[in-house]
Amino acid sequence: MDQIWETVNSLAGKLDSHFQRSDEERWTVQALKLQEEAGEVAEAVIGALGANPRKGFSHGWDDVRKETCDVALSALVMLARMGGDPRWFFEEHVRSVAGRDLNGGAAV
């Protein structure tokens, strides 16, 4: 898990070094990147189902998995770009969701 966070923080630092803007602008661009990646998951699902008559079965479920990983990674990079300790924040949030949703609460 340490290697994942090292990679996340390195990616965040690299992106920040190439985009010298205000914090809010950097976070906004990362949020847009996250949305772009989510759209690629939707495109892959449509392709895996063959739901676009023009494209047919253009993707497989492994493509959906890969695109979903891109969404997760983009979200973690956004968290890292927002400062503080992203690993602590994420793990604390997972604990909070687990406490809420795995103890009889609504599912996420």
PDB file of N, CA and C in Angstrom:
ATOM      1  N   MET A   1       0.822  -1.203   0.000  1.00  0.00           N
ATOM      2  CA  MET A   1       0.000   0.000   0.000  1.00  0.00           C
ATOM      3  C   MET A   1       0.861   1.260   0.000  1.00  0.00           C
ATOM      4  N   ASP A   2       2.030   1.213   0.629  1.00  0.00           N
ATOM      5  CA  ASP A   2       2.916   2.375   0.638  1.00  0.00           C
ATOM      6  C   ASP A   2       3.318   2.771  -0.777  1.00  0.00           C
ATOM      7  N   GLN A   3       3.579   1.777  -1.632  1.00  0.00           N
ATOM      8  CA  GLN A   3       3.991   2.070  -3.003  1.00  0.00           C
ATOM      9  C   GLN A   3       2.870   2.780  -3.767  1.00  0.00           C
ATOM     10  N   ILE A   4       1.639   2.404  -3.499  1.00  0.00           N
ATOM     11  CA  ILE A   4       0.513   3.069  -4.159  1.00  0.00           C
ATOM     12  C   ILE A   4       0.497   4.545  -3.793  1.00  0.00           C
ATOM     13  N   TRP A   5       0.626   4.845  -2.509  1.00  0.00           N
ATOM     14  CA  TRP A   5       0.589   6.250  -2.078  1.00  0.00           C
ATOM     15  C   TRP A   5       1.806   7.014  -2.561  1.00  0.00           C
ATOM     16  N   GLU A   6       2.963   6.362  -2.653  1.00  0.00           N
ATOM     17  CA  GLU A   6       4.139   7.018  -3.225  1.00  0.00           C
ATOM     18  C   GLU A   6       3.870   7.397  -4.672  1.00  0.00           C
ATOM     19  N   THR A   7       3.249   6.496  -5.408  1.00  0.00           N
ATOM     20  CA  THR A   7       2.909   6.771  -6.809  1.00  0.00           C
ATOM     21  C   THR A   7       1.885   7.887  -6.903  1.00  0.00           C
ATOM     22  N   VAL A   8       0.849   7.833  -6.092  1.00  0.00           N
ATOM     23  CA  VAL A   8      -0.191   8.874  -6.088  1.00  0.00           C
ATOM     24  C   VAL A   8       0.438  10.235  -5.813  1.00  0.00           C
ATOM     25  N   ASN A   9       1.259  10.314  -4.767  1.00  0.00           N
ATOM     26  CA  ASN A   9       1.874  11.593  -4.419  1.00  0.00           C
ATOM     27  C   ASN A   9       2.842  12.068  -5.496  1.00  0.00           C
ATOM     28  N   SER A  10       3.568  11.155  -6.128  1.00  0.00           N
ATOM     29  CA  SER A  10       4.479  11.528  -7.220  1.00  0.00           C
ATOM     30  C   SER A  10       3.704  12.067  -8.416  1.00  0.00           C
ATOM     31  N   LEU A  11       2.596  11.401  -8.759  1.00  0.00           N
ATOM     32  CA  LEU A  11       1.764  11.884  -9.870  1.00  0.00           C
ATOM     33  C   LEU A  11       1.203  13.271  -9.562  1.00  0.00           C
ATOM     34  N   ALA A  12       0.734  13.468  -8.343  1.00  0.00           N
ATOM     35  CA  ALA A  12       0.188  14.770  -7.949  1.00  0.00           C
ATOM     36  C   ALA A  12       1.268  15.852  -8.047  1.00  0.00           C
ATOM     37  N   GLY A  13       2.462  15.548  -7.562  1.00  0.00           N
ATOM     38  CA  GLY A  13       3.555  16.515  -7.630  1.00  0.00           C
ATOM     39  C   GLY A  13       3.943  16.840  -9.054  1.00  0.00           C
ATOM     40  N   LYS A  14       3.988  15.837  -9.895  1.00  0.00           N
ATOM     41  CA  LYS A  14       4.341  16.058 -11.303  1.00  0.00           C
ATOM     42  C   LYS A  14       3.306  16.947 -11.978  1.00  0.00           C
ATOM     43  N   LEU A  15       2.027  16.661 -11.748  1.00  0.00           N
ATOM     44  CA  LEU A  15       0.973  17.478 -12.345  1.00  0.00           C
ATOM     45  C   LEU A  15       1.047  18.916 -11.842  1.00  0.00           C
ATOM     46  N   ASP A  16       1.252  19.085 -10.538  1.00  0.00           N
ATOM     47  CA  ASP A  16       1.322  20.428  -9.977  1.00  0.00           C
ATOM     48  C   ASP A  16       2.514  21.216 -10.517  1.00  0.00           C
ATOM     49  N   SER A  17       3.617  20.526 -10.790  1.00  0.00           N
ATOM     50  CA  SER A  17       4.804  21.224 -11.294  1.00  0.00           C
ATOM     51  C   SER A  17       4.617  21.716 -12.725  1.00  0.00           C
ATOM     52  N   HIS A  18       3.661  21.136 -13.444  1.00  0.00           N
ATOM     53  CA  HIS A  18       3.406  21.528 -14.826  1.00  0.00           C
ATOM     54  C   HIS A  18       2.201  22.448 -14.975  1.00  0.00           C
ATOM     55  N   PHE A  19       1.557  22.783 -13.884  1.00  0.00           N
ATOM     56  CA  PHE A  19       0.346  23.591 -13.957  1.00  0.00           C
ATOM     57  C   PHE A  19       0.399  24.617 -12.843  1.00  0.00           C
ATOM     58  N   GLN A  20       1.080  25.694 -13.103  1.00  0.00           N
ATOM     59  CA  GLN A  20       1.285  26.741 -12.102  1.00  0.00           C
ATOM     60  C   GLN A  20       0.084  27.674 -12.048  1.00  0.00           C
ATOM     61  N   ARG A  21      -0.930  27.230 -11.363  1.00  0.00           N
ATOM     62  CA  ARG A  21      -2.168  27.997 -11.205  1.00  0.00           C
ATOM     63  C   ARG A  21      -2.540  28.015  -9.732  1.00  0.00           C
ATOM     64  N   SER A  22      -3.644  28.661  -9.427  1.00  0.00           N
ATOM     65  CA  SER A  22      -4.116  28.677  -8.042  1.00  0.00           C
ATOM     66  C   SER A  22      -4.541  27.266  -7.631  1.00  0.00           C
ATOM     67  N   ASP A  23      -4.619  27.058  -6.325  1.00  0.00           N
ATOM     68  CA  ASP A  23      -5.077  25.759  -5.821  1.00  0.00           C
ATOM     69  C   ASP A  23      -6.433  25.392  -6.417  1.00  0.00           C
ATOM     70  N   GLU A  24      -7.355  26.340  -6.372  1.00  0.00           N
ATOM     71  CA  GLU A  24      -8.710  26.061  -6.858  1.00  0.00           C
ATOM     72  C   GLU A  24      -8.719  25.676  -8.333  1.00  0.00           C
ATOM     73  N   GLU A  25      -7.883  26.308  -9.145  1.00  0.00           N
ATOM     74  CA  GLU A  25      -7.833  25.950 -10.566  1.00  0.00           C
ATOM     75  C   GLU A  25      -7.249  24.550 -10.755  1.00  0.00           C
ATOM     76  N   ARG A  26      -6.209  24.213 -10.001  1.00  0.00           N
ATOM     77  CA  ARG A  26      -5.619  22.874 -10.110  1.00  0.00           C
ATOM     78  C   ARG A  26      -6.621  21.817  -9.675  1.00  0.00           C
ATOM     79  N   TRP A  27      -7.349  22.088  -8.608  1.00  0.00           N
ATOM     80  CA  TRP A  27      -8.344  21.127  -8.123  1.00  0.00           C
ATOM     81  C   TRP A  27      -9.494  20.996  -9.116  1.00  0.00           C
ATOM     82  N   THR A  28      -9.879  22.102  -9.719  1.00  0.00           N
ATOM     83  CA  THR A  28     -10.962  22.077 -10.700  1.00  0.00           C
ATOM     84  C   THR A  28     -10.570  21.242 -11.911  1.00  0.00           C
ATOM     85  N   VAL A  29      -9.354  21.449 -12.400  1.00  0.00           N
ATOM     86  CA  VAL A  29      -8.893  20.671 -13.548  1.00  0.00           C
ATOM     87  C   VAL A  29      -8.847  19.190 -13.196  1.00  0.00           C
ATOM     88  N   GLN A  30      -8.404  18.862 -11.977  1.00  0.00           N
ATOM     89  CA  GLN A  30      -8.354  17.452 -11.575  1.00  0.00           C
ATOM     90  C   GLN A  30      -9.758  16.877 -11.457  1.00  0.00           C
ATOM     91  N   ALA A  31     -10.708  17.672 -10.979  1.00  0.00           N
ATOM     92  CA  ALA A  31     -12.104  17.208 -10.911  1.00  0.00           C
ATOM     93  C   ALA A  31     -12.639  16.933 -12.311  1.00  0.00           C
ATOM     94  N   LEU A  32     -12.280  17.773 -13.257  1.00  0.00           N
ATOM     95  CA  LEU A  32     -12.695  17.544 -14.644  1.00  0.00           C
ATOM     96  C   LEU A  32     -12.047  16.282 -15.201  1.00  0.00           C
ATOM     97  N   LYS A  33     -10.786  16.038 -14.843  1.00  0.00           N
ATOM     98  CA  LYS A  33     -10.103  14.812 -15.273  1.00  0.00           C
ATOM     99  C   LYS A  33     -10.812  13.591 -14.688  1.00  0.00           C
ATOM    100  N   LEU A  34     -11.210  13.686 -13.438  1.00  0.00           N
ATOM    101  CA  LEU A  34     -11.938  12.598 -12.788  1.00  0.00           C
ATOM    102  C   LEU A  34     -13.244  12.313 -13.529  1.00  0.00           C
ATOM    103  N   GLN A  35     -13.944  13.355 -13.908  1.00  0.00           N
ATOM    104  CA  GLN A  35     -15.195  13.186 -14.655  1.00  0.00           C
ATOM    105  C   GLN A  35     -14.930  12.584 -16.025  1.00  0.00           C
ATOM    106  N   GLU A  36     -13.848  13.011 -16.662  1.00  0.00           N
ATOM    107  CA  GLU A  36     -13.479  12.440 -17.956  1.00  0.00           C
ATOM    108  C   GLU A  36     -13.245  10.935 -17.834  1.00  0.00           C
ATOM    109  N   GLU A  37     -12.532  10.537 -16.801  1.00  0.00           N
ATOM    110  CA  GLU A  37     -12.265   9.107 -16.581  1.00  0.00           C
ATOM    111  C   GLU A  37     -13.558   8.344 -16.319  1.00  0.00           C
ATOM    112  N   ALA A  38     -14.481   8.946 -15.566  1.00  0.00           N
ATOM    113  CA  ALA A  38     -15.774   8.292 -15.310  1.00  0.00           C
ATOM    114  C   ALA A  38     -16.536   8.094 -16.621  1.00  0.00           C
ATOM    115  N   GLY A  39     -16.439   9.059 -17.516  1.00  0.00           N
ATOM    116  CA  GLY A  39     -17.065   8.915 -18.824  1.00  0.00           C
ATOM    117  C   GLY A  39     -16.473   7.756 -19.616  1.00  0.00           C
ATOM    118  N   GLU A  40     -15.163   7.521 -19.437  1.00  0.00           N
ATOM    119  CA  GLU A  40     -14.529   6.397 -20.118  1.00  0.00           C
ATOM    120  C   GLU A  40     -15.011   5.057 -19.555  1.00  0.00           C
ATOM    121  N   VAL A  41     -15.352   5.020 -18.268  1.00  0.00           N
ATOM    122  CA  VAL A  41     -15.961   3.805 -17.710  1.00  0.00           C
ATOM    123  C   VAL A  41     -17.306   3.571 -18.383  1.00  0.00           C
ATOM    124  N   ALA A  42     -18.107   4.617 -18.497  1.00  0.00           N
ATOM    125  CA  ALA A  42     -19.420   4.485 -19.140  1.00  0.00           C
ATOM    126  C   ALA A  42     -19.273   4.018 -20.582  1.00  0.00           C
ATOM    127  N   GLU A  43     -18.322   4.594 -21.297  1.00  0.00           N
ATOM    128  CA  GLU A  43     -18.090   4.188 -22.686  1.00  0.00           C
ATOM    129  C   GLU A  43     -17.698   2.714 -22.763  1.00  0.00           C
ATOM    130  N   ALA A  44     -16.845   2.268 -21.844  1.00  0.00           N
ATOM    131  CA  ALA A  44     -16.421   0.865 -21.849  1.00  0.00           C
ATOM    132  C   ALA A  44     -17.584  -0.069 -21.518  1.00  0.00           C
ATOM    133  N   VAL A  45     -18.447   0.319 -20.576  1.00  0.00           N
ATOM    134  CA  VAL A  45     -19.616  -0.513 -20.242  1.00  0.00           C
ATOM    135  C   VAL A  45     -20.539  -0.626 -21.451  1.00  0.00           C
ATOM    136  N   ILE A  46     -20.798   0.496 -22.110  1.00  0.00           N
ATOM    137  CA  ILE A  46     -21.637   0.469 -23.309  1.00  0.00           C
ATOM    138  C   ILE A  46     -21.018  -0.447 -24.357  1.00  0.00           C
ATOM    139  N   GLY A  47     -19.690  -0.367 -24.503  1.00  0.00           N
ATOM    140  CA  GLY A  47     -18.999  -1.222 -25.459  1.00  0.00           C
ATOM    141  C   GLY A  47     -19.014  -2.680 -25.064  1.00  0.00           C
ATOM    142  N   ALA A  48     -18.908  -2.962 -23.772  1.00  0.00           N
ATOM    143  CA  ALA A  48     -18.934  -4.350 -23.299  1.00  0.00           C
ATOM    144  C   ALA A  48     -20.313  -4.979 -23.486  1.00  0.00           C
ATOM    145  N   LEU A  49     -21.344  -4.155 -23.412  1.00  0.00           N
ATOM    146  CA  LEU A  49     -22.710  -4.644 -23.619  1.00  0.00           C
ATOM    147  C   LEU A  49     -23.112  -4.646 -25.087  1.00  0.00           C
ATOM    148  N   GLY A  50     -22.291  -4.017 -25.930  1.00  0.00           N
ATOM    149  CA  GLY A  50     -22.655  -3.904 -27.339  1.00  0.00           C
ATOM    150  C   GLY A  50     -23.860  -3.015 -27.550  1.00  0.00           C
ATOM    151  N   ALA A  51     -24.048  -2.037 -26.660  1.00  0.00           N
ATOM    152  CA  ALA A  51     -25.257  -1.222 -26.665  1.00  0.00           C
ATOM    153  C   ALA A  51     -25.249  -0.095 -27.693  1.00  0.00           C
ATOM    154  N   ASN A  52     -24.114   0.160 -28.315  1.00  0.00           N
ATOM    155  CA  ASN A  52     -24.062   1.178 -29.360  1.00  0.00           C
ATOM    156  C   ASN A  52     -24.085   0.454 -30.704  1.00  0.00           C
ATOM    157  N   PRO A  53     -25.197   0.559 -31.447  1.00  0.00           N
ATOM    158  CA  PRO A  53     -25.304  -0.193 -32.702  1.00  0.00           C
ATOM    159  C   PRO A  53     -24.224   0.172 -33.715  1.00  0.00           C
ATOM    160  N   ARG A  54     -23.710   1.379 -33.630  1.00  0.00           N
ATOM    161  CA  ARG A  54     -22.680   1.812 -34.570  1.00  0.00           C
ATOM    162  C   ARG A  54     -21.333   1.176 -34.258  1.00  0.00           C
ATOM    163  N   LYS A  55     -21.045   0.930 -32.968  1.00  0.00           N
ATOM    164  CA  LYS A  55     -19.737   0.399 -32.565  1.00  0.00           C
ATOM    165  C   LYS A  55     -19.767  -1.077 -32.187  1.00  0.00           C
ATOM    166  N   GLY A  56     -20.941  -1.587 -31.823  1.00  0.00           N
ATOM    167  CA  GLY A  56     -21.037  -2.990 -31.422  1.00  0.00           C
ATOM    168  C   GLY A  56     -20.271  -3.271 -30.143  1.00  0.00           C
ATOM    169  N   PHE A  57     -19.709  -4.465 -30.052  1.00  0.00           N
ATOM    170  CA  PHE A  57     -18.950  -4.885 -28.870  1.00  0.00           C
ATOM    171  C   PHE A  57     -17.516  -4.369 -29.005  1.00  0.00           C
ATOM    172  N   SER A  58     -17.330  -3.126 -28.614  1.00  0.00           N
ATOM    173  CA  SER A  58     -16.033  -2.465 -28.787  1.00  0.00           C
ATOM    174  C   SER A  58     -15.110  -2.595 -27.579  1.00  0.00           C
ATOM    175  N   HIS A  59     -15.622  -3.072 -26.458  1.00  0.00           N
ATOM    176  CA  HIS A  59     -14.842  -3.201 -25.229  1.00  0.00           C
ATOM    177  C   HIS A  59     -15.185  -4.528 -24.558  1.00  0.00           C
ATOM    178  N   GLY A  60     -14.320  -4.935 -23.653  1.00  0.00           N
ATOM    179  CA  GLY A  60     -14.581  -6.095 -22.808  1.00  0.00           C
ATOM    180  C   GLY A  60     -14.654  -5.656 -21.350  1.00  0.00           C
ATOM    181  N   TRP A  61     -15.009  -6.578 -20.485  1.00  0.00           N
ATOM    182  CA  TRP A  61     -15.138  -6.237 -19.066  1.00  0.00           C
ATOM    183  C   TRP A  61     -13.793  -5.927 -18.432  1.00  0.00           C
ATOM    184  N   ASP A  62     -12.698  -6.449 -18.977  1.00  0.00           N
ATOM    185  CA  ASP A  62     -11.381  -6.043 -18.477  1.00  0.00           C
ATOM    186  C   ASP A  62     -11.121  -4.570 -18.788  1.00  0.00           C
ATOM    187  N   ASP A  63     -11.643  -4.079 -19.916  1.00  0.00           N
ATOM    188  CA  ASP A  63     -11.538  -2.648 -20.223  1.00  0.00           C
ATOM    189  C   ASP A  63     -12.284  -1.823 -19.173  1.00  0.00           C
ATOM    190  N   VAL A  64     -13.457  -2.311 -18.766  1.00  0.00           N
ATOM    191  CA  VAL A  64     -14.231  -1.618 -17.723  1.00  0.00           C
ATOM    192  C   VAL A  64     -13.428  -1.585 -16.428  1.00  0.00           C
ATOM    193  N   ARG A  65     -12.806  -2.710 -16.081  1.00  0.00           N
ATOM    194  CA  ARG A  65     -11.987  -2.752 -14.862  1.00  0.00           C
ATOM    195  C   ARG A  65     -10.840  -1.739 -14.934  1.00  0.00           C
ATOM    196  N   LYS A  66     -10.154  -1.698 -16.063  1.00  0.00           N
ATOM    197  CA  LYS A  66      -9.024  -0.769 -16.230  1.00  0.00           C
ATOM    198  C   LYS A  66      -9.488   0.681 -16.131  1.00  0.00           C
ATOM    199  N   GLU A  67     -10.593   0.995 -16.760  1.00  0.00           N
ATOM    200  CA  GLU A  67     -11.106   2.369 -16.705  1.00  0.00           C
ATOM    201  C   GLU A  67     -11.547   2.721 -15.282  1.00  0.00           C
ATOM    202  N   THR A  68     -12.105   1.742 -14.576  1.00  0.00           N
ATOM    203  CA  THR A  68     -12.499   1.970 -13.191  1.00  0.00           C
ATOM    204  C   THR A  68     -11.268   2.250 -12.326  1.00  0.00           C
ATOM    205  N   CYS A  69     -10.186   1.539 -12.590  1.00  0.00           N
ATOM    206  CA  CYS A  69      -8.924   1.815 -11.883  1.00  0.00           C
ATOM    207  C   CYS A  69      -8.444   3.232 -12.175  1.00  0.00           C
ATOM    208  N   ASP A  70      -8.603   3.688 -13.424  1.00  0.00           N
ATOM    209  CA  ASP A  70      -8.221   5.059 -13.763  1.00  0.00           C
ATOM    210  C   ASP A  70      -9.035   6.075 -12.961  1.00  0.00           C
ATOM    211  N   VAL A  71     -10.324   5.790 -12.758  1.00  0.00           N
ATOM    212  CA  VAL A  71     -11.167   6.674 -11.946  1.00  0.00           C
ATOM    213  C   VAL A  71     -10.643   6.717 -10.510  1.00  0.00           C
ATOM    214  N   ALA A  72     -10.374   5.543  -9.951  1.00  0.00           N
ATOM    215  CA  ALA A  72      -9.890   5.488  -8.566  1.00  0.00           C
ATOM    216  C   ALA A  72      -8.565   6.221  -8.428  1.00  0.00           C
ATOM    217  N   LEU A  73      -7.658   6.000  -9.353  1.00  0.00           N
ATOM    218  CA  LEU A  73      -6.358   6.663  -9.289  1.00  0.00           C
ATOM    219  C   LEU A  73      -6.505   8.171  -9.451  1.00  0.00           C
ATOM    220  N   SER A  74      -7.344   8.610 -10.365  1.00  0.00           N
ATOM    221  CA  SER A  74      -7.566  10.046 -10.551  1.00  0.00           C
ATOM    222  C   SER A  74      -8.157  10.683  -9.296  1.00  0.00           C
ATOM    223  N   ALA A  75      -9.037   9.964  -8.622  1.00  0.00           N
ATOM    224  CA  ALA A  75      -9.628  10.482  -7.388  1.00  0.00           C
ATOM    225  C   ALA A  75      -8.564  10.606  -6.293  1.00  0.00           C
ATOM    226  N   LEU A  76      -7.699   9.607  -6.171  1.00  0.00           N
ATOM    227  CA  LEU A  76      -6.647   9.677  -5.155  1.00  0.00           C
ATOM    228  C   LEU A  76      -5.644  10.783  -5.475  1.00  0.00           C
ATOM    229  N   VAL A  77      -5.336  10.966  -6.749  1.00  0.00           N
ATOM    230  CA  VAL A  77      -4.438  12.061  -7.142  1.00  0.00           C
ATOM    231  C   VAL A  77      -5.080  13.399  -6.802  1.00  0.00           C
ATOM    232  N   MET A  78      -6.372  13.531  -7.037  1.00  0.00           N
ATOM    233  CA  MET A  78      -7.053  14.776  -6.671  1.00  0.00           C
ATOM    234  C   MET A  78      -6.945  15.025  -5.175  1.00  0.00           C
ATOM    235  N   LEU A  79      -7.174  13.991  -4.400  1.00  0.00           N
ATOM    236  CA  LEU A  79      -7.069  14.116  -2.951  1.00  0.00           C
ATOM    237  C   LEU A  79      -5.660  14.562  -2.552  1.00  0.00           C
ATOM    238  N   ALA A  80      -4.648  13.994  -3.186  1.00  0.00           N
ATOM    239  CA  ALA A  80      -3.261  14.369  -2.892  1.00  0.00           C
ATOM    240  C   ALA A  80      -2.978  15.810  -3.307  1.00  0.00           C
ATOM    241  N   ARG A  81      -3.525  16.235  -4.422  1.00  0.00           N
ATOM    242  CA  ARG A  81      -3.291  17.598  -4.900  1.00  0.00           C
ATOM    243  C   ARG A  81      -3.953  18.637  -4.010  1.00  0.00           C
ATOM    244  N   MET A  82      -4.923  18.209  -3.205  1.00  0.00           N
ATOM    245  CA  MET A  82      -5.628  19.148  -2.334  1.00  0.00           C
ATOM    246  C   MET A  82      -4.886  19.400  -1.023  1.00  0.00           C
ATOM    247  N   GLY A  83      -3.757  18.726  -0.833  1.00  0.00           N
ATOM    248  CA  GLY A  83      -2.922  19.001   0.335  1.00  0.00           C
ATOM    249  C   GLY A  83      -3.293  18.184   1.552  1.00  0.00           C
ATOM    250  N   GLY A  84      -2.549  18.393   2.601  1.00  0.00           N
ATOM    251  CA  GLY A  84      -2.729  17.616   3.810  1.00  0.00           C
ATOM    252  C   GLY A  84      -2.165  16.217   3.637  1.00  0.00           C
ATOM    253  N   ASP A  85      -2.661  15.291   4.399  1.00  0.00           N
ATOM    254  CA  ASP A  85      -2.221  13.900   4.336  1.00  0.00           C
ATOM    255  C   ASP A  85      -3.317  13.084   3.653  1.00  0.00           C
ATOM    256  N   PRO A  86      -3.208  12.881   2.336  1.00  0.00           N
ATOM    257  CA  PRO A  86      -4.290  12.209   1.609  1.00  0.00           C
ATOM    258  C   PRO A  86      -4.539  10.787   2.092  1.00  0.00           C
ATOM    259  N   ARG A  87      -3.479  10.087   2.460  1.00  0.00           N
ATOM    260  CA  ARG A  87      -3.663   8.712   2.929  1.00  0.00           C
ATOM    261  C   ARG A  87      -4.483   8.694   4.211  1.00  0.00           C
ATOM    262  N   TRP A  88      -4.151   9.549   5.169  1.00  0.00           N
ATOM    263  CA  TRP A  88      -4.906   9.609   6.425  1.00  0.00           C
ATOM    264  C   TRP A  88      -6.354   9.981   6.140  1.00  0.00           C
ATOM    265  N   PHE A  89      -6.558  10.998   5.307  1.00  0.00           N
ATOM    266  CA  PHE A  89      -7.906  11.458   5.019  1.00  0.00           C
ATOM    267  C   PHE A  89      -8.737  10.350   4.387  1.00  0.00           C
ATOM    268  N   PHE A  90      -8.148   9.657   3.397  1.00  0.00           N
ATOM    269  CA  PHE A  90      -8.870   8.585   2.716  1.00  0.00           C
ATOM    270  C   PHE A  90      -9.180   7.439   3.673  1.00  0.00           C
ATOM    271  N   GLU A  91      -8.189   7.000   4.442  1.00  0.00           N
ATOM    272  CA  GLU A  91      -8.412   5.882   5.363  1.00  0.00           C
ATOM    273  C   GLU A  91      -9.422   6.250   6.442  1.00  0.00           C
ATOM    274  N   GLU A  92      -9.383   7.497   6.909  1.00  0.00           N
ATOM    275  CA  GLU A  92     -10.365   7.948   7.894  1.00  0.00           C
ATOM    276  C   GLU A  92     -11.771   7.944   7.288  1.00  0.00           C
ATOM    277  N   HIS A  93     -11.875   8.354   6.043  1.00  0.00           N
ATOM    278  CA  HIS A  93     -13.181   8.350   5.379  1.00  0.00           C
ATOM    279  C   HIS A  93     -13.691   6.923   5.178  1.00  0.00           C
ATOM    280  N   VAL A  94     -12.816   6.006   4.781  1.00  0.00           N
ATOM    281  CA  VAL A  94     -13.217   4.600   4.611  1.00  0.00           C
ATOM    282  C   VAL A  94     -13.701   4.044   5.947  1.00  0.00           C
ATOM    283  N   ARG A  95     -12.986   4.355   7.037  1.00  0.00           N
ATOM    284  CA  ARG A  95     -13.436   3.904   8.363  1.00  0.00           C
ATOM    285  C   ARG A  95     -14.817   4.463   8.689  1.00  0.00           C
ATOM    286  N   SER A  96     -15.033   5.723   8.376  1.00  0.00           N
ATOM    287  CA  SER A  96     -16.320   6.357   8.654  1.00  0.00           C
ATOM    288  C   SER A  96     -17.445   5.700   7.855  1.00  0.00           C
ATOM    289  N   VAL A  97     -17.195   5.469   6.569  1.00  0.00           N
ATOM    290  CA  VAL A  97     -18.203   4.821   5.723  1.00  0.00           C
ATOM    291  C   VAL A  97     -18.467   3.397   6.207  1.00  0.00           C
ATOM    292  N   ALA A  98     -17.398   2.680   6.552  1.00  0.00           N
ATOM    293  CA  ALA A  98     -17.559   1.300   7.041  1.00  0.00           C
ATOM    294  C   ALA A  98     -18.384   1.293   8.327  1.00  0.00           C
ATOM    295  N   GLY A  99     -18.083   2.207   9.227  1.00  0.00           N
ATOM    296  CA  GLY A  99     -18.830   2.281  10.480  1.00  0.00           C
ATOM    297  C   GLY A  99     -20.289   2.604  10.270  1.00  0.00           C
ATOM    298  N   ARG A 100     -20.550   3.428   9.292  1.00  0.00           N
ATOM    299  CA  ARG A 100     -21.928   3.841   8.997  1.00  0.00           C
ATOM    300  C   ARG A 100     -22.658   2.774   8.200  1.00  0.00           C
ATOM    301  N   ASP A 101     -22.044   2.287   7.143  1.00  0.00           N
ATOM    302  CA  ASP A 101     -22.759   1.449   6.184  1.00  0.00           C
ATOM    303  C   ASP A 101     -22.656  -0.048   6.441  1.00  0.00           C
ATOM    304  N   LEU A 102     -21.666  -0.473   7.184  1.00  0.00           N
ATOM    305  CA  LEU A 102     -21.545  -1.901   7.477  1.00  0.00           C
ATOM    306  C   LEU A 102     -22.179  -2.261   8.810  1.00  0.00           C
ATOM    307  N   ASN A 103     -22.746  -1.260   9.460  1.00  0.00           N
ATOM    308  CA  ASN A 103     -23.434  -1.500  10.726  1.00  0.00           C
ATOM    309  C   ASN A 103     -24.906  -1.151  10.599  1.00  0.00           C
ATOM    310  N   GLY A 104     -25.520  -1.606   9.496  1.00  0.00           N
ATOM    311  CA  GLY A 104     -26.960  -1.445   9.331  1.00  0.00           C
ATOM    312  C   GLY A 104     -27.387  -0.187   8.610  1.00  0.00           C
ATOM    313  N   GLY A 105     -26.429   0.646   8.156  1.00  0.00           N
ATOM    314  CA  GLY A 105     -26.788   1.866   7.448  1.00  0.00           C
ATOM    315  C   GLY A 105     -27.021   1.602   5.970  1.00  0.00           C
ATOM    316  N   ALA A 106     -27.248   2.666   5.242  1.00  0.00           N
ATOM    317  CA  ALA A 106     -27.473   2.567   3.785  1.00  0.00           C
ATOM    318  C   ALA A 106     -26.160   2.255   3.076  1.00  0.00           C
ATOM    319  N   ALA A 107     -26.243   1.567   1.983  1.00  0.00           N
ATOM    320  CA  ALA A 107     -25.064   1.226   1.194  1.00  0.00           C
ATOM    321  C   ALA A 107     -24.578   2.432   0.409  1.00  0.00           C
ATOM    322  N   VAL A 108     -23.273   2.433   0.097  1.00  0.00           N
ATOM    323  CA  VAL A 108     -22.666   3.522  -0.682  1.00  0.00           C
ATOM    324  C   VAL A 108     -22.970   3.312  -2.137  1.00  0.00           C
TER     325      VAL A 108
END
